[in-house]
Amino acid sequence: MYLQSKASSETNFYSRINTYKKDRHANIFWRGLTFLFKSQCFRDVLVFDSIYKTNAYAKPLVLFVNVNNHRATCVFGVALFSDETVQSYRWVLNTFMESVGHKHPISILIDRDEAMRQAIDDIFPYSRHMICG
């Protein structure tokens, strides 16, 4: 797969794939070098946005974003997963944290998804959670 070969050839590219059954991908996460640099500089606030079923595969796409010192949007990481369960969100959040060296954000902006909120409570117990929208 492309992400696995890119991760093995580029030292700062990070990807994880969680599979179920044989060759069935349940969750995919990736973060490039620029994403890593931006997450190290602008990690105080994290916007965790799930774009629900707007892609060709009708799967949730999650973007980890923030705003930099020029008020431009920075993407920290991207995940595509099979469902919006607490378990999937936990996997995505744990994988994101692993990719940025387990540095917790101070505040997290999320939508009103209950499974997302529960997973964030588990993974980021000391971060402030704010609901947008």
XYZ file of N, CA and C in Angstrom:
399
model
N 0.825 -1.170 0.000
C 0.000 0.000 0.000
C 0.877 1.244 0.000
N 0.370 2.313 -0.590
C 1.126 3.551 -0.761
C 1.617 4.127 0.569
N 0.737 4.244 1.550
C 1.119 4.859 2.824
C 2.212 4.080 3.542
N 2.139 2.767 3.494
C 3.158 1.943 4.147
C 4.514 2.093 3.465
N 4.534 2.135 2.130
C 5.808 2.292 1.430
C 6.376 3.693 1.643
N 5.520 4.695 1.694
C 5.977 6.064 1.952
C 6.551 6.175 3.362
N 5.905 5.553 4.332
C 6.395 5.582 5.716
C 7.742 4.878 5.851
N 7.963 3.833 5.085
C 9.244 3.129 5.180
C 10.357 3.864 4.433
N 10.011 4.694 3.448
C 11.037 5.412 2.693
C 11.308 6.818 3.228
N 10.372 7.420 3.946
C 10.554 8.759 4.512
C 10.477 8.675 6.033
N 11.544 9.079 6.693
C 11.626 8.885 8.142
C 10.580 9.666 8.933
N 10.161 10.828 8.471
C 9.201 11.628 9.238
C 7.766 11.495 8.765
N 7.525 10.592 7.835
C 6.151 10.318 7.425
C 5.621 9.224 8.344
N 4.415 9.401 8.829
C 3.852 8.468 9.803
C 2.499 7.987 9.304
N 2.303 6.689 9.307
C 0.983 6.149 8.958
C 0.732 4.878 9.752
N -0.526 4.659 10.052
C -0.953 3.436 10.730
C -2.237 2.967 10.078
N -2.345 1.658 9.951
C -3.547 1.057 9.379
C -4.034 -0.012 10.338
N -5.276 0.084 10.713
C -5.912 -0.885 11.592
C -6.824 -1.736 10.707
N -6.589 -3.023 10.664
C -7.380 -3.880 9.779
C -8.251 -4.844 10.574
N -9.289 -5.268 9.943
C -10.119 -6.339 10.478
C -10.349 -7.304 9.327
N -10.459 -8.546 9.632
C -10.507 -9.608 8.629
C -9.262 -9.507 7.753
N -9.214 -10.230 6.684
C -8.029 -10.216 5.828
C -8.150 -9.096 4.797
N -7.178 -8.193 4.814
C -7.091 -7.092 3.854
C -8.287 -6.148 3.870
N -9.011 -6.073 4.960
C -10.124 -5.122 5.087
C -9.678 -4.019 6.041
N -9.520 -2.822 5.523
C -9.043 -1.704 6.335
C -10.191 -1.084 7.117
N -10.010 -0.993 8.415
C -11.023 -0.371 9.264
C -10.683 1.093 9.517
N -9.437 1.386 9.857
C -9.012 2.750 10.171
C -7.655 3.024 9.538
N -7.510 4.215 8.985
C -6.248 4.629 8.372
C -5.915 6.021 8.898
N -4.658 6.214 9.316
C -4.192 7.519 9.780
C -2.867 7.825 9.108
N -2.640 9.096 8.732
C -1.340 9.491 8.209
C -1.029 10.934 8.582
N 0.291 11.190 8.677
C 0.805 12.504 9.000
C 2.163 12.657 8.336
N 2.345 13.730 7.590
C 3.607 13.992 6.914
C 4.542 14.841 7.756
N 5.723 15.129 7.215
C 6.732 15.918 7.923
C 6.226 17.322 8.233
N 5.599 17.987 7.268
C 5.088 19.343 7.523
C 4.007 19.317 8.583
N 3.187 18.273 8.585
C 2.165 18.139 9.622
C 2.828 18.057 10.997
N 3.919 17.300 11.083
C 4.624 17.141 12.360
C 5.183 18.477 12.830
N 5.850 19.203 11.935
C 6.421 20.500 12.289
C 5.337 21.457 12.778
N 4.225 21.516 12.056
C 3.130 22.413 12.444
C 2.534 22.014 13.789
N 2.412 20.716 14.026
C 1.824 20.269 15.296
C 2.738 20.587 16.468
N 4.047 20.645 16.228
C 4.975 20.991 17.302
C 4.938 22.483 17.620
N 4.670 23.301 16.606
C 4.645 24.753 16.801
C 3.302 25.278 17.290
N 2.218 24.664 16.849
C 0.881 25.209 17.106
C -0.038 24.156 17.716
N 0.349 23.586 18.835
C -0.409 22.470 19.388
C -1.312 22.837 20.561
N -1.397 24.102 20.912
C -2.207 24.493 22.070
C -3.684 24.161 21.899
N -4.202 24.428 20.708
C -5.616 24.174 20.424
C -5.693 23.210 19.253
N -6.522 22.206 19.382
C -6.715 21.215 18.323
C -8.179 21.211 17.918
N -8.419 21.338 16.622
C -9.774 21.196 16.100
C -9.862 19.794 15.528
N -10.768 19.013 16.057
C -10.940 17.612 15.673
C -12.251 17.539 14.913
N -12.164 17.511 13.592
C -13.347 17.636 12.745
C -13.600 16.356 11.965
N -14.776 15.820 12.119
C -15.183 14.617 11.395
C -16.128 15.015 10.269
N -15.651 14.864 9.052
C -16.470 15.162 7.878
C -17.187 13.871 7.530
N -18.440 13.814 7.851
C -19.170 12.556 7.811
C -19.706 12.219 6.430
N -19.189 11.126 5.881
C -19.685 10.506 4.650
C -19.817 11.465 3.470
N -18.823 12.342 3.301
C -18.835 13.219 2.139
C -17.819 12.787 1.090
N -17.176 11.645 1.288
C -16.210 11.158 0.315
C -16.822 10.026 -0.507
N -16.092 9.563 -1.486
C -16.599 8.547 -2.419
C -16.938 7.223 -1.743
N -16.334 6.955 -0.594
C -16.550 5.680 0.086
C -17.585 5.768 1.204
N -18.176 6.930 1.401
C -19.175 7.159 2.460
C -18.631 6.773 3.838
N -17.373 7.117 4.079
C -16.711 6.837 5.355
C -16.353 8.148 6.045
N -16.320 8.164 7.370
C -15.915 9.375 8.083
C -14.450 9.726 7.799
N -14.214 10.977 7.470
C -12.869 11.511 7.274
C -12.619 12.499 8.403
N -11.543 12.307 9.130
C -11.228 13.172 10.265
C -9.999 14.001 9.935
N -10.095 15.293 10.196
C -8.964 16.203 10.042
C -8.578 16.742 11.412
N -7.293 16.746 11.695
C -6.755 17.371 12.901
C -6.191 18.709 12.445
N -6.812 19.806 12.820
C -6.405 21.118 12.315
C -6.239 22.126 13.449
N -5.589 23.243 13.093
C -5.394 24.362 13.998
C -5.163 25.601 13.148
N -4.950 26.720 13.797
C -4.647 27.973 13.115
C -3.255 28.402 13.549
N -2.429 28.829 12.583
C -1.067 29.241 12.921
C -1.007 30.727 13.267
N 0.200 31.250 13.439
C 0.376 32.645 13.824
C 0.005 33.631 12.712
N -0.228 33.153 11.498
C -0.676 33.993 10.381
C -2.175 33.839 10.136
N -2.848 33.172 11.056
C -4.283 32.883 10.976
C -4.638 32.007 9.775
N -3.709 31.183 9.390
C -3.944 30.217 8.312
C -4.196 28.846 8.927
N -5.015 28.057 8.273
C -5.333 26.718 8.757
C -4.143 25.789 8.573
N -3.817 25.035 9.597
C -2.755 24.025 9.555
C -3.392 22.660 9.746
N -3.069 21.739 8.878
C -3.537 20.363 9.034
C -2.432 19.578 9.723
N -2.762 18.910 10.835
C -1.794 18.115 11.593
C -1.804 16.648 11.205
N -2.943 16.147 10.813
C -3.076 14.731 10.495
C -4.421 14.466 9.860
N -4.530 13.301 9.232
C -5.750 12.913 8.520
C -6.041 11.456 8.846
N -7.312 11.145 9.027
C -7.717 9.757 9.280
C -8.990 9.452 8.508
N -9.058 8.242 8.032
C -10.249 7.729 7.359
C -10.607 6.448 8.086
N -11.846 6.343 8.543
C -12.192 5.123 9.265
C -13.588 4.640 8.933
N -13.888 3.436 9.368
C -15.081 2.733 8.900
C -16.362 3.128 9.607
N -16.274 3.589 10.849
C -17.492 3.933 11.580
C -17.183 4.989 12.626
N -18.206 5.539 13.220
C -18.032 6.572 14.233
C -18.369 6.029 15.619
N -17.649 4.986 16.003
C -17.828 4.408 17.332
C -16.770 4.976 18.276
N -17.005 4.836 19.561
C -16.029 5.277 20.556
C -14.702 4.562 20.320
N -14.765 3.285 20.002
C -13.554 2.495 19.761
C -12.748 3.058 18.592
N -13.402 3.407 17.495
C -12.693 3.977 16.342
C -12.078 5.324 16.684
N -12.834 6.168 17.368
C -12.293 7.467 17.768
C -11.112 7.315 18.721
N -11.182 6.368 19.639
C -10.046 6.129 20.543
C -8.806 5.724 19.751
N -8.990 4.829 18.787
C -7.858 4.383 17.972
C -7.250 5.575 17.237
N -8.089 6.396 16.628
C -7.604 7.551 15.864
C -6.881 8.536 16.784
N -7.453 8.839 17.933
C -6.824 9.784 18.861
C -5.520 9.243 19.438
N -5.494 7.974 19.810
C -4.250 7.371 20.305
C -3.173 7.364 19.232
N -3.555 7.072 18.011
C -2.599 7.052 16.905
C -2.071 8.457 16.634
N -2.956 9.438 16.657
C -2.522 10.827 16.489
C -1.529 11.211 17.580
N -1.852 10.894 18.832
C -0.962 11.234 19.941
C 0.398 10.555 19.802
N 0.396 9.313 19.384
C 1.655 8.600 19.151
C 2.473 9.316 18.080
N 1.811 9.816 17.041
C 2.519 10.446 15.922
C 3.135 11.791 16.280
N 2.625 12.454 17.319
C 3.163 13.765 17.711
C 3.902 13.709 19.050
N 4.295 12.540 19.466
C 5.093 12.398 20.677
C 4.321 12.559 21.968
N 3.047 12.214 21.949
C 2.188 12.230 23.147
C 2.095 13.604 23.810
N 2.100 14.656 23.001
C 1.938 16.015 23.526
C 0.468 16.393 23.445
N -0.142 16.571 24.587
C -1.578 16.844 24.660
C -1.873 18.312 24.371
N -2.953 18.581 23.639
C -3.362 19.976 23.438
C -3.994 20.532 24.712
N -3.992 21.851 24.830
C -4.635 22.493 25.978
C -6.146 22.468 25.809
N -6.606 22.777 24.591
C -8.041 22.817 24.299
C -8.338 22.064 23.014
N -9.525 21.472 22.948
C -9.959 20.722 21.768
C -11.348 21.202 21.381
N -11.505 21.563 20.114
C -12.809 21.937 19.571
C -13.368 20.747 18.814
N -14.607 20.364 19.128
C -15.228 19.211 18.478
C -16.652 19.557 18.072
N -17.256 18.675 17.278
C -18.676 18.845 16.973
C -19.492 18.126 18.046
N -20.754 17.908 17.809
C -21.637 17.356 18.844
C -21.706 15.825 18.853
N -20.771 15.152 18.240
C -20.791 13.696 18.190
C -20.491 13.114 19.574
N -21.397 12.304 20.094
C -21.257 11.747 21.444
C -20.099 10.749 21.543
N -19.913 9.910 20.528
C -18.809 8.939 20.548
C -17.465 9.666 20.544
N -17.362 10.730 19.763
C -16.139 11.531 19.724
C -15.872 12.144 21.100
N -16.901 12.689 21.735
C -16.748 13.309 23.041
C -16.274 12.302 24.089
N -16.846 11.101 24.074
C -16.439 10.066 25.037
C -14.980 9.667 24.834
N -14.579 9.499 23.576
C -13.192 9.117 23.291
C -12.226 10.216 23.720
N -12.583 11.465 23.471
C -11.727 12.583 23.877
C -11.627 12.659 25.397
N -12.721 12.417 26.097
C -12.679 12.384 27.570
C -11.693 11.329 28.067
N -11.642 10.186 27.396
C -10.739 9.099 27.787
C -9.280 9.409 27.463
N -9.022 9.939 26.277
C -7.648 10.131 25.795
C -7.043 11.444 26.299
N -7.846 12.493 26.375
C -7.374 13.816 26.802
C -8.121 14.276 28.061
N -7.945 13.617 29.184
C -8.738 13.961 30.371
C -8.443 15.354 30.932
N -7.272 15.917 30.647
C -6.903 17.217 31.206
C -7.018 18.361 30.202
N -7.442 18.068 28.989
C -7.642 19.114 27.981
C -9.059 19.658 28.097
N -9.216 20.954 27.834
C -10.549 21.552 27.820
C -11.237 21.186 26.518
N -12.488 20.792 26.593
C -13.251 20.417 25.401
C -14.288 21.489 25.134
N -14.340 21.942 23.908
C -15.331 22.936 23.519
C -16.097 22.418 22.316
N -17.391 22.630 22.319
C -18.231 22.177 21.212
C -18.479 23.361 20.291
N -18.226 23.164 18.996
C -18.490 24.228 18.028
C -19.680 23.825 17.163
N -20.291 24.790 16.571
C -21.413 24.503 15.673
C -22.668 24.685 16.361
